[in-house]
């Protein structure tokens, strides 16, 4: 299992939200590039960069900052948040070979675009299955996509995508523990699938529980920033 450090961005700051709500925002750093370098130096296997301004339609974006972070580190990066055009996808994918792009709203509003992608490009796409009671939510978690969790995974695995970012919205930013039952259920139904788990991690015990589900990777967010776990501790048990 891989450890991926989250860097959520609003107005060029590193923040964490609770259940995606702007009113529940905590600012952790005014220097996202240094934060990225810090997680790289501590041994993270990758970074998860989220442009929350773009995702939540605040009227701003952090694209230039994300491009600077890409140049500043040498570990794999997955980019998420408000990526809603094929031009944006291509702009990120052409930067470096170790960049992957996370698609949520675009994937569920314009699935035909995904279906037309080349096999080479599909390997670098991660579908965000952000769910609330198994309803896939899009547009900054404000809108029901019309699809259920397992239906969505089946659809995109048939298209040729095997990487899925699973976020239980009820767990996000809560430190209440990961959604173990859903991961186990997904792995029992779908084969050759990579589940990246996000949301609810509170301590090293949660990491061990996730490892035992054959989860592909874990996103480290609030627990990492609140110093409830360290990347070194995580690396020792995964």
Coordinates of N, CA and C in Angstrom, one line a residue:
X1 N 0.8 -1.2 0.0 CA 0.0 0.0 0.0 C 0.9 1.2 0.0
X2 N 0.5 2.3 -0.7 CA 1.2 3.5 -0.9 C 0.7 4.6 0.0
X3 N 1.5 5.5 0.5 CA 1.1 6.6 1.3 C 1.1 7.9 0.4
X4 N 0.0 8.6 0.4 CA -0.1 9.8 -0.4 C -0.5 10.9 0.5
X5 N 0.3 12.0 0.5 CA 0.0 13.1 1.4 C -0.9 14.1 0.6
X6 N -2.0 14.5 1.2 CA -2.9 15.5 0.6 C -2.4 16.9 0.8
X7 N -2.6 17.7 -0.2 CA -2.4 19.1 -0.2 C -3.6 19.8 -0.8
X8 N -4.5 20.2 0.0 CA -5.7 20.9 -0.4 C -5.5 22.4 -0.5
X9 N -5.8 23.0 -1.6 CA -5.5 24.4 -1.8 C -6.7 25.3 -2.0
X10 N -6.7 26.4 -1.2 CA -7.6 27.5 -1.4 C -6.8 28.8 -1.3
X11 N -7.0 29.6 -2.3 CA -6.3 30.9 -2.3 C -4.8 30.8 -2.0
X12 N -4.2 29.8 -2.6 CA -2.7 29.6 -2.5 C -2.3 29.2 -1.1
X13 N -3.2 28.7 -0.3 CA -2.9 28.2 1.1 C -3.2 26.7 1.2
X14 N -2.5 26.0 2.1 CA -2.8 24.6 2.4 C -3.9 24.6 3.5
X15 N -5.0 24.0 3.2 CA -6.2 24.0 4.1 C -6.7 22.5 4.2
X16 N -7.6 22.4 5.2 CA -8.4 21.2 5.3 C -9.8 21.6 5.6
X17 N -10.7 20.9 4.9 CA -12.2 21.2 5.2 C -12.7 19.9 5.9
X18 N -13.9 20.1 6.5 CA -14.7 19.0 7.0 C -15.9 18.7 6.2
X19 N -15.9 17.5 5.6 CA -17.0 17.2 4.7 C -17.2 18.1 3.5
X20 N -16.1 18.7 3.1 CA -16.1 19.6 1.9 C -16.7 21.0 2.1
X21 N -16.9 21.4 3.4 CA -17.6 22.6 3.7 C -16.6 23.8 3.9
X22 N -16.8 24.9 3.1 CA -15.9 26.0 3.3 C -15.9 26.6 4.7
X23 N -17.1 26.6 5.3 CA -17.2 27.2 6.6 C -16.4 26.4 7.7
X24 N -16.1 25.2 7.3 CA -15.3 24.4 8.3 C -13.8 24.3 7.8
X25 N -13.2 25.4 7.5 CA -11.8 25.4 6.9 C -10.8 25.7 8.0
X26 N -9.7 25.0 7.9 CA -8.5 25.2 8.8 C -7.3 25.5 7.9
X27 N -6.6 26.6 8.0 CA -5.4 26.9 7.3 C -4.2 26.3 8.0
X28 N -3.4 25.5 7.2 CA -2.2 24.8 7.8 C -0.9 25.4 7.4
X29 N -0.9 26.1 6.2 CA 0.3 26.6 5.7 C 0.0 27.7 4.6
X30 N 0.9 28.7 4.6 CA 0.8 29.7 3.5 C 1.9 29.5 2.5
X31 N 2.6 28.3 2.6 CA 3.6 28.0 1.6 C 3.4 26.5 1.1
X32 N 2.5 26.3 0.2 CA 2.3 25.0 -0.3 C 3.5 24.3 -0.9
X33 N 4.4 25.0 -1.6 CA 5.5 24.4 -2.2 C 6.4 23.8 -1.1
X34 N 6.6 24.5 0.0 CA 7.4 24.0 1.1 C 6.7 22.8 1.7
X35 N 5.4 22.8 1.8 CA 4.7 21.7 2.3 C 4.9 20.5 1.5
X36 N 4.8 20.6 0.2 CA 5.1 19.5 -0.8 C 6.5 18.9 -0.6
X37 N 7.4 19.8 -0.5 CA 8.8 19.4 -0.3 C 9.0 18.6 1.1
X38 N 8.3 19.1 2.1 CA 8.3 18.5 3.4 C 7.8 17.1 3.3
X39 N 6.6 16.9 2.7 CA 6.1 15.5 2.6 C 7.0 14.6 1.8
X40 N 7.6 15.1 0.7 CA 8.5 14.3 -0.1 C 9.7 13.9 0.8
X41 N 10.3 14.9 1.5 CA 11.5 14.6 2.3 C 11.2 13.6 3.4
X42 N 9.9 13.6 3.9 CA 9.6 12.6 5.0 C 9.3 11.2 4.5
X43 N 9.2 11.1 3.2 CA 9.1 9.7 2.6 C 7.7 9.4 2.0
X44 N 6.9 10.4 1.8 CA 5.6 10.1 1.2 C 5.8 9.5 -0.2
X45 N 5.0 8.5 -0.6 CA 5.1 7.9 -1.9 C 4.6 8.7 -3.0
X46 N 3.7 9.7 -2.6 CA 3.1 10.6 -3.6 C 2.4 11.7 -3.0
X47 N 1.9 12.7 -3.8 CA 1.1 13.8 -3.3 C -0.2 13.8 -4.0
X48 N -1.2 14.3 -3.3 CA -2.6 14.4 -3.8 C -2.9 15.9 -3.7
X49 N -2.9 16.6 -4.9 CA -3.1 18.0 -4.9 C -4.5 18.3 -5.3
X50 N -5.2 19.1 -4.5 CA -6.6 19.4 -4.8 C -6.8 20.9 -4.9
X51 N -7.3 21.3 -6.0 CA -7.7 22.7 -6.2 C -9.1 22.9 -5.7
X52 N -9.3 23.3 -4.5 CA -10.6 23.4 -3.9 C -11.3 24.7 -4.4
X53 N -10.6 25.7 -4.8 CA -11.2 26.9 -5.4 C -11.9 26.5 -6.7
X54 N -11.2 25.7 -7.5 CA -11.8 25.2 -8.8 C -13.0 24.3 -8.6
X55 N -12.8 23.4 -7.6 CA -13.9 22.4 -7.3 C -15.1 23.1 -6.8
X56 N -15.0 24.1 -5.9 CA -16.1 24.7 -5.3 C -16.6 26.0 -6.0
X57 N -16.0 26.3 -7.2 CA -16.4 27.4 -8.0 C -16.3 28.7 -7.2
X58 N -15.2 29.0 -6.5 CA -15.1 30.2 -5.8 C -14.8 31.4 -6.6
X59 N -14.5 31.2 -7.9 CA -14.1 32.3 -8.8 C -12.6 32.4 -9.0
X60 N -11.8 31.5 -8.2 CA -10.4 31.5 -8.3 C -9.9 30.1 -8.7
X61 N -8.6 30.0 -9.0 CA -8.0 28.7 -9.1 C -6.6 28.7 -8.7
X62 N -6.0 27.5 -8.5 CA -4.6 27.4 -8.1 C -3.8 26.7 -9.1
X63 N -4.1 26.8 -10.4 CA -3.4 26.1 -11.4 C -1.9 26.5 -11.5
X64 N -1.6 27.7 -11.5 CA -0.2 28.1 -11.6 C 0.6 27.6 -10.4
X65 N 0.0 27.6 -9.2 CA 0.7 27.1 -8.0 C 0.9 25.6 -8.2
X66 N -0.1 24.8 -8.7 CA 0.0 23.4 -8.9 C 1.2 23.1 -9.8
X67 N 1.3 23.9 -10.9 CA 2.3 23.7 -11.9 C 3.7 23.9 -11.2
X68 N 3.8 24.9 -10.3 CA 5.1 25.1 -9.6 C 5.4 24.0 -8.6
X69 N 4.4 23.4 -8.0 CA 4.6 22.2 -7.1 C 5.1 21.0 -7.9
X70 N 4.5 20.8 -9.1 CA 4.9 19.7 -10.0 C 6.4 19.8 -10.3
X71 N 6.9 21.0 -10.5 CA 8.3 21.2 -10.8 C 9.2 21.1 -9.6
X72 N 8.7 21.3 -8.4 CA 9.5 21.4 -7.2 C 9.8 20.0 -6.6
X73 N 9.0 19.0 -6.9 CA 9.2 17.7 -6.3 C 9.4 16.6 -7.4
X74 N 9.9 15.4 -6.9 CA 10.2 14.3 -7.8 C 9.5 13.0 -7.4
X75 N 8.3 13.1 -6.8 CA 7.5 12.0 -6.5 C 6.2 12.1 -7.3
X76 N 5.5 10.9 -7.5 CA 4.2 10.9 -8.2 C 3.2 11.9 -7.6
X77 N 2.4 12.5 -8.5 CA 1.4 13.5 -8.1 C 0.1 13.1 -8.8
X78 N -1.0 13.2 -8.0 CA -2.3 13.1 -8.6 C -3.0 14.4 -8.3
X79 N -3.6 15.0 -9.4 CA -4.2 16.3 -9.4 C -5.7 16.2 -9.4
X80 N -6.4 16.9 -8.5 CA -7.8 16.8 -8.5 C -8.4 18.2 -8.2
X81 N -9.7 18.2 -8.4 CA -10.5 19.5 -8.1 C -10.8 20.4 -9.3
X82 N -12.0 20.3 -9.7 CA -12.4 21.3 -10.8 C -11.8 21.1 -12.2
X83 N -11.3 19.9 -12.4 CA -10.8 19.5 -13.8 C -12.0 19.1 -14.6
X84 N -12.5 20.0 -15.5 CA -13.7 19.8 -16.2 C -13.7 19.9 -17.7
X85 N -12.4 20.0 -18.3 CA -12.3 20.0 -19.7 C -11.1 19.1 -20.1
X86 N -11.2 18.6 -21.3 CA -10.1 17.7 -21.8 C -8.8 18.5 -22.0
X87 N -8.9 19.8 -22.3 CA -7.7 20.7 -22.4 C -7.0 20.8 -21.1
X88 N -7.7 20.9 -20.0 CA -7.1 20.9 -18.6 C -6.4 19.6 -18.3
X89 N -7.1 18.5 -18.7 CA -6.5 17.1 -18.5 C -5.2 17.0 -19.2
X90 N -5.2 17.4 -20.5 CA -4.0 17.3 -21.3 C -2.9 18.2 -20.8
X91 N -3.2 19.4 -20.3 CA -2.2 20.3 -19.8 C -1.4 19.7 -18.7
X92 N -2.1 19.0 -17.8 CA -1.4 18.4 -16.6 C -0.7 17.1 -17.1
X93 N -1.3 16.3 -17.9 CA -0.7 15.0 -18.3 C 0.6 15.2 -19.1
X94 N 0.7 16.3 -19.8 CA 1.9 16.5 -20.6 C 3.1 17.1 -19.8
X95 N 2.9 17.4 -18.6 CA 3.9 18.0 -17.8 C 5.0 17.0 -17.4
X96 N 4.7 15.9 -16.8 CA 5.6 14.9 -16.4 C 4.9 13.5 -16.5
X97 N 5.8 12.5 -16.6 CA 5.2 11.1 -16.7 C 4.6 10.6 -15.5
X98 N 4.9 11.2 -14.3 CA 4.4 10.6 -13.0 C 3.2 11.5 -12.5
X99 N 2.5 12.2 -13.4 CA 1.3 12.9 -13.1 C 0.1 12.1 -13.5
X100 N -0.8 11.9 -12.5 CA -2.1 11.4 -12.8 C -3.2 12.4 -12.5
X101 N -4.3 12.3 -13.2 CA -5.4 13.3 -13.1 C -6.6 12.6 -12.5
X102 N -7.2 13.2 -11.5 CA -8.4 12.7 -10.9 C -9.7 13.4 -11.4
X103 N -10.6 12.6 -12.0 CA -11.8 13.2 -12.6 C -13.0 12.8 -11.8
X104 N -13.9 13.7 -11.5 CA -15.2 13.4 -10.8 C -16.3 14.0 -11.6
X105 N -16.6 15.3 -11.5 CA -17.7 15.9 -12.2 C -17.6 15.7 -13.7
X106 N -16.5 15.9 -14.3 CA -16.4 15.8 -15.7 C -16.7 14.3 -16.2
X107 N -16.2 13.4 -15.4 CA -16.4 12.0 -15.8 C -17.9 11.6 -15.8
X108 N -18.7 12.2 -14.8 CA -20.1 11.8 -14.7 C -21.0 12.7 -15.5
X109 N -20.5 13.9 -15.9 CA -21.4 14.7 -16.8 C -21.1 14.5 -18.2
X110 N -19.8 14.1 -18.5 CA -19.4 13.9 -19.9 C -18.7 12.6 -20.1
X111 N -19.3 11.4 -19.8 CA -18.7 10.1 -19.9 C -18.1 9.8 -21.3
X112 N -18.7 10.4 -22.3 CA -18.3 10.1 -23.7 C -16.8 10.5 -23.9
X113 N -16.4 11.6 -23.2 CA -15.1 12.1 -23.4 C -14.1 11.1 -22.8
X114 N -14.4 10.5 -21.7 CA -13.6 9.4 -21.1 C -13.5 8.2 -22.0
X115 N -14.6 7.8 -22.6 CA -14.7 6.6 -23.4 C -13.8 6.8 -24.7
X116 N -13.6 8.0 -25.1 CA -12.8 8.3 -26.3 C -11.3 8.4 -26.1
X117 N -10.9 8.4 -24.8 CA -9.5 8.5 -24.5 C -8.7 7.3 -24.9
X118 N -7.4 7.5 -25.3 CA -6.6 6.4 -25.6 C -6.3 5.5 -24.4
X119 N -5.9 4.3 -24.6 CA -5.5 3.4 -23.5 C -4.4 4.0 -22.7
X120 N -3.4 4.6 -23.4 CA -2.2 5.2 -22.7 C -2.7 6.3 -21.7
X121 N -3.7 7.1 -22.2 CA -4.2 8.2 -21.3 C -5.1 7.6 -20.2
X122 N -5.9 6.6 -20.5 CA -6.7 6.1 -19.4 C -6.0 5.5 -18.3
X123 N -4.7 5.0 -18.5 CA -3.9 4.5 -17.4 C -3.5 5.6 -16.4
X124 N -3.7 6.9 -16.8 CA -3.3 8.0 -16.0 C -4.5 8.7 -15.4
X125 N -5.6 8.2 -15.6 CA -6.9 8.8 -15.1 C -7.3 8.0 -13.9
X126 N -7.7 8.7 -12.8 CA -8.3 8.2 -11.6 C -9.7 8.7 -11.5
X127 N -10.7 7.8 -11.4 CA -12.1 8.3 -11.2 C -12.4 8.5 -9.8
X128 N -12.8 9.7 -9.4 CA -13.2 10.0 -8.1 C -14.7 9.5 -7.8
X129 N -14.8 8.5 -7.0 CA -16.1 8.0 -6.6 C -16.4 8.6 -5.2
X130 N -16.8 9.8 -5.2 CA -17.1 10.5 -3.9 C -18.6 10.2 -3.6
X131 N -18.8 9.5 -2.5 CA -20.2 9.1 -2.3 C -20.8 9.4 -0.9
X132 N -22.0 9.7 -0.9 CA -22.8 9.9 0.3 C -23.9 8.9 0.3
X133 N -23.7 7.9 1.2 CA -24.6 6.7 1.3 C -24.8 6.1 -0.1
X134 N -23.6 5.9 -0.7 CA -23.5 5.2 -2.0 C -24.0 6.0 -3.2
X135 N -24.5 7.2 -3.0 CA -24.8 8.1 -4.1 C -23.6 8.9 -4.5
X136 N -23.2 8.8 -5.8 CA -22.0 9.5 -6.3 C -22.4 11.0 -6.4
X137 N -21.6 11.8 -5.7 CA -21.8 13.3 -5.6 C -20.7 14.0 -6.5
X138 N -21.2 15.1 -7.1 CA -20.3 15.8 -8.0 C -20.4 17.3 -7.7
X139 N -19.7 18.1 -8.5 CA -19.8 19.6 -8.4 C -19.5 20.1 -7.0
X140 N -18.3 19.7 -6.5 CA -18.0 20.0 -5.1 C -18.9 19.4 -4.1
X141 N -19.4 18.1 -4.4 CA -20.2 17.3 -3.5 C -21.6 18.0 -3.3
X142 N -22.0 18.8 -4.1 CA -23.3 19.5 -4.0 C -24.4 18.9 -4.8
X143 N -24.0 18.1 -5.8 CA -25.0 17.6 -6.7 C -24.9 16.1 -6.9
X144 N -26.1 15.4 -6.9 CA -26.1 13.9 -7.1 C -25.9 13.7 -8.6
X145 N -25.0 12.8 -8.9 CA -24.6 12.5 -10.3 C -25.7 11.7 -11.0
X146 N -26.6 11.0 -10.3 CA -27.5 10.1 -10.9 C -27.0 8.7 -10.9
X147 N -25.8 8.4 -10.4 CA -25.3 7.1 -10.4 C -24.9 6.7 -8.9
X148 N -25.0 5.4 -8.7 CA -24.7 4.7 -7.5 C -23.2 4.3 -7.5
X149 N -22.6 4.1 -6.4 CA -21.2 3.8 -6.2 C -20.8 2.6 -7.1
X150 N -21.4 1.4 -6.9 CA -21.0 0.2 -7.6 C -21.3 0.3 -9.1
X151 N -22.3 0.9 -9.4 CA -22.7 1.2 -10.8 C -21.6 2.0 -11.5
X152 N -21.1 3.0 -10.8 CA -20.1 3.9 -11.4 C -18.7 3.1 -11.6
X153 N -18.4 2.3 -10.6 CA -17.1 1.6 -10.7 C -17.2 0.6 -11.9
X154 N -18.3 -0.1 -12.0 CA -18.5 -1.1 -13.1 C -18.4 -0.4 -14.5
X155 N -19.1 0.8 -14.6 CA -19.0 1.5 -15.9 C -17.6 1.8 -16.3
X156 N -16.9 2.4 -15.4 CA -15.5 2.9 -15.8 C -14.5 1.8 -15.8
X157 N -14.7 0.7 -15.1 CA -13.8 -0.4 -15.3 C -14.0 -1.0 -16.7
X158 N -15.2 -1.1 -17.1 CA -15.5 -1.6 -18.5 C -14.9 -0.7 -19.5
X159 N -14.8 0.6 -19.3 CA -14.2 1.6 -20.2 C -12.6 1.3 -20.3
X160 N -12.1 0.8 -19.2 CA -10.6 0.6 -19.2 C -9.9 1.3 -18.0
X161 N -10.6 1.8 -17.1 CA -10.0 2.5 -15.9 C -10.0 1.5 -14.7
X162 N -8.8 1.4 -14.1 CA -8.7 0.6 -12.9 C -8.4 1.3 -11.6
X163 N -8.2 2.6 -11.7 CA -7.8 3.4 -10.5 C -9.0 4.3 -10.1
X164 N -9.4 4.1 -8.8 CA -10.5 4.8 -8.3 C -10.2 5.4 -6.9
X165 N -10.5 6.7 -6.8 CA -10.4 7.4 -5.5 C -11.7 7.3 -4.8
X166 N -11.7 6.6 -3.7 CA -12.9 6.4 -2.9 C -13.0 7.3 -1.7
X167 N -14.0 8.2 -1.7 CA -14.2 9.1 -0.5 C -15.6 9.0 0.0
X168 N -15.7 8.5 1.2 CA -17.0 8.6 1.9 C -17.2 10.0 2.5
X169 N -18.1 10.7 1.9 CA -18.2 12.1 2.3 C -18.5 12.3 3.8
X170 N -19.2 11.3 4.3 CA -19.5 11.3 5.8 C -18.3 11.3 6.6
X171 N -17.2 10.7 6.1 CA -16.0 10.5 6.8 C -15.0 11.6 6.7
X172 N -15.1 12.4 5.6 CA -14.1 13.4 5.2 C -13.8 14.4 6.3
X173 N -12.5 14.4 6.7 CA -12.1 15.4 7.7 C -12.6 15.2 9.1
X174 N -13.1 14.0 9.4 CA -13.7 13.7 10.7 C -12.9 13.0 11.7
X175 N -11.8 12.3 11.2 CA -11.0 11.4 12.0 C -11.8 10.3 12.6
X176 N -12.9 9.9 12.0 CA -13.8 8.9 12.6 C -13.4 7.4 12.1
X177 N -12.4 7.3 11.3 CA -12.0 6.0 10.8 C -12.4 5.8 9.4
X178 N -11.7 5.0 8.6 CA -11.9 4.8 7.2 C -13.1 3.9 6.9
X179 N -13.6 3.9 5.7 CA -14.8 3.2 5.3 C -14.4 1.8 4.9
X180 N -14.0 1.0 5.9 CA -13.5 -0.4 5.6 C -14.5 -1.3 4.9
X181 N -15.7 -1.3 5.4 CA -16.7 -2.2 4.8 C -16.9 -2.0 3.4
X182 N -16.9 -0.7 2.9 CA -17.1 -0.5 1.5 C -16.0 -0.9 0.7
X183 N -14.7 -0.7 1.2 CA -13.6 -1.2 0.5 C -13.6 -2.7 0.3
X184 N -13.9 -3.4 1.4 CA -13.9 -4.9 1.3 C -15.0 -5.3 0.3
X185 N -16.1 -4.7 0.3 CA -17.2 -5.0 -0.6 C -16.8 -4.8 -2.1
X186 N -16.1 -3.7 -2.3 CA -15.6 -3.4 -3.7 C -14.6 -4.4 -4.2
X187 N -13.7 -4.8 -3.3 CA -12.7 -5.7 -3.7 C -13.2 -7.1 -3.8
X188 N -14.4 -7.4 -3.2 CA -15.0 -8.7 -3.4 C -15.7 -8.8 -4.7
X189 N -16.1 -7.7 -5.2 CA -16.9 -7.7 -6.5 C -16.1 -7.5 -7.7
X190 N -15.1 -6.5 -7.6 CA -14.3 -6.2 -8.8 C -12.8 -6.7 -8.6
X191 N -12.3 -7.2 -9.7 CA -10.9 -7.7 -9.7 C -10.1 -6.7 -10.5
X192 N -8.7 -6.8 -10.2 CA -7.8 -5.9 -10.9 C -8.1 -4.4 -10.8
X193 N -8.5 -4.0 -9.5 CA -8.9 -2.7 -9.3 C -8.0 -2.1 -8.2
X194 N -7.6 -0.8 -8.4 CA -6.8 -0.1 -7.4 C -7.7 0.9 -6.7
X195 N -7.9 0.7 -5.4 CA -8.7 1.6 -4.6 C -7.8 2.5 -3.8
X196 N -7.9 3.8 -4.0 CA -7.2 4.8 -3.2 C -8.2 5.3 -2.2
X197 N -7.9 5.1 -0.9 CA -8.9 5.4 0.1 C -8.6 6.8 0.7
X198 N -9.7 7.6 0.8 CA -9.6 9.0 1.4 C -10.7 9.2 2.4
X199 N -10.3 9.8 3.5 CA -11.4 10.2 4.5 C -11.4 9.4 5.7
X200 N -11.3 10.0 6.9 CA -11.6 9.4 8.2 C -10.4 8.8 8.9
X201 N -9.2 8.8 8.3 CA -8.0 8.3 8.9 C -7.7 9.0 10.2
X202 N -7.5 8.3 11.3 CA -7.3 9.0 12.6 C -6.0 8.6 13.3
X203 N -5.5 7.3 13.1 CA -4.3 6.9 13.7 C -3.7 5.7 13.0
X204 N -2.6 5.2 13.5 CA -1.9 4.2 12.7 C -2.7 2.9 12.7
X205 N -3.6 2.6 13.6 CA -4.4 1.5 13.6 C -5.3 1.5 12.3
X206 N -5.8 2.6 11.9 CA -6.6 2.8 10.7 C -5.8 2.4 9.5
X207 N -4.5 2.7 9.5 CA -3.6 2.4 8.4 C -3.5 0.9 8.2
X208 N -3.3 0.2 9.4 CA -3.1 -1.2 9.4 C -4.4 -1.9 8.9
X209 N -5.5 -1.4 9.3 CA -6.8 -1.9 8.9 C -7.0 -1.8 7.4
X210 N -6.6 -0.6 6.9 CA -6.7 -0.4 5.4 C -5.7 -1.4 4.7
X211 N -4.5 -1.5 5.2 CA -3.6 -2.4 4.6 C -4.1 -3.8 4.4
X212 N -4.8 -4.2 5.4 CA -5.4 -5.6 5.4 C -6.6 -5.8 4.5
X213 N -7.1 -4.7 3.9 CA -8.1 -4.8 2.9 C -7.6 -4.9 1.5
X214 N -6.3 -4.9 1.3 CA -5.6 -4.8 0.0 C -5.9 -3.5 -0.7
X215 N -6.1 -2.5 0.0 CA -6.3 -1.1 -0.5 C -5.0 -0.7 -1.2
X216 N -5.1 -0.1 -2.4 CA -3.9 0.2 -3.2 C -3.1 1.4 -2.5
X217 N -3.8 2.4 -2.0 CA -3.1 3.6 -1.5 C -4.0 4.3 -0.5
X218 N -3.4 5.1 0.4 CA -4.2 5.8 1.3 C -3.8 7.3 1.3
X219 N -4.9 8.2 1.2 CA -4.6 9.6 1.3 C -4.5 10.0 2.7
X220 N -3.4 10.7 3.1 CA -3.2 11.2 4.4 C -3.5 12.7 4.5
X221 N -4.5 13.0 5.2 CA -5.0 14.4 5.3 C -4.9 15.0 6.7
X222 N -6.1 15.1 7.3 CA -6.2 15.8 8.6 C -5.3 15.2 9.7
X223 N -5.3 13.8 9.7 CA -4.5 13.1 10.7 C -3.0 13.5 10.6
X224 N -2.6 13.7 9.4 CA -1.2 14.0 9.1 C -0.9 15.5 9.6
X225 N -1.8 16.4 9.2 CA -1.6 17.8 9.5 C -1.8 18.1 11.0
X226 N -2.6 17.3 11.7 CA -2.8 17.5 13.1 C -1.8 16.6 13.9
X227 N -0.9 16.0 13.2 CA 0.2 15.3 13.9 C -0.3 14.1 14.7
X228 N -1.4 13.5 14.3 CA -1.8 12.3 14.9 C -1.1 11.0 14.3
X229 N -0.5 11.2 13.1 CA 0.3 10.2 12.5 C 1.4 10.9 11.8
X230 N 2.5 10.1 11.5 CA 3.6 10.7 10.7 C 3.8 9.8 9.5
X231 N 4.3 10.3 8.4 CA 4.6 9.5 7.3 C 5.6 8.3 7.6
X232 N 6.5 8.6 8.5 CA 7.5 7.6 8.9 C 6.7 6.4 9.6
X233 N 5.8 6.7 10.4 CA 5.0 5.7 11.1 C 4.2 4.9 10.1
X234 N 3.6 5.6 9.1 CA 2.8 4.9 8.1 C 3.7 4.0 7.2
X235 N 4.9 4.4 6.8 CA 5.7 3.6 6.0 C 6.2 2.4 6.7
X236 N 6.3 2.4 8.0 CA 6.7 1.2 8.7 C 5.7 0.1 8.7
X237 N 4.4 0.4 8.5 CA 3.3 -0.6 8.6 C 2.7 -1.0 7.3
X238 N 3.0 -0.2 6.2 CA 2.4 -0.6 5.0 C 3.3 -1.5 4.1

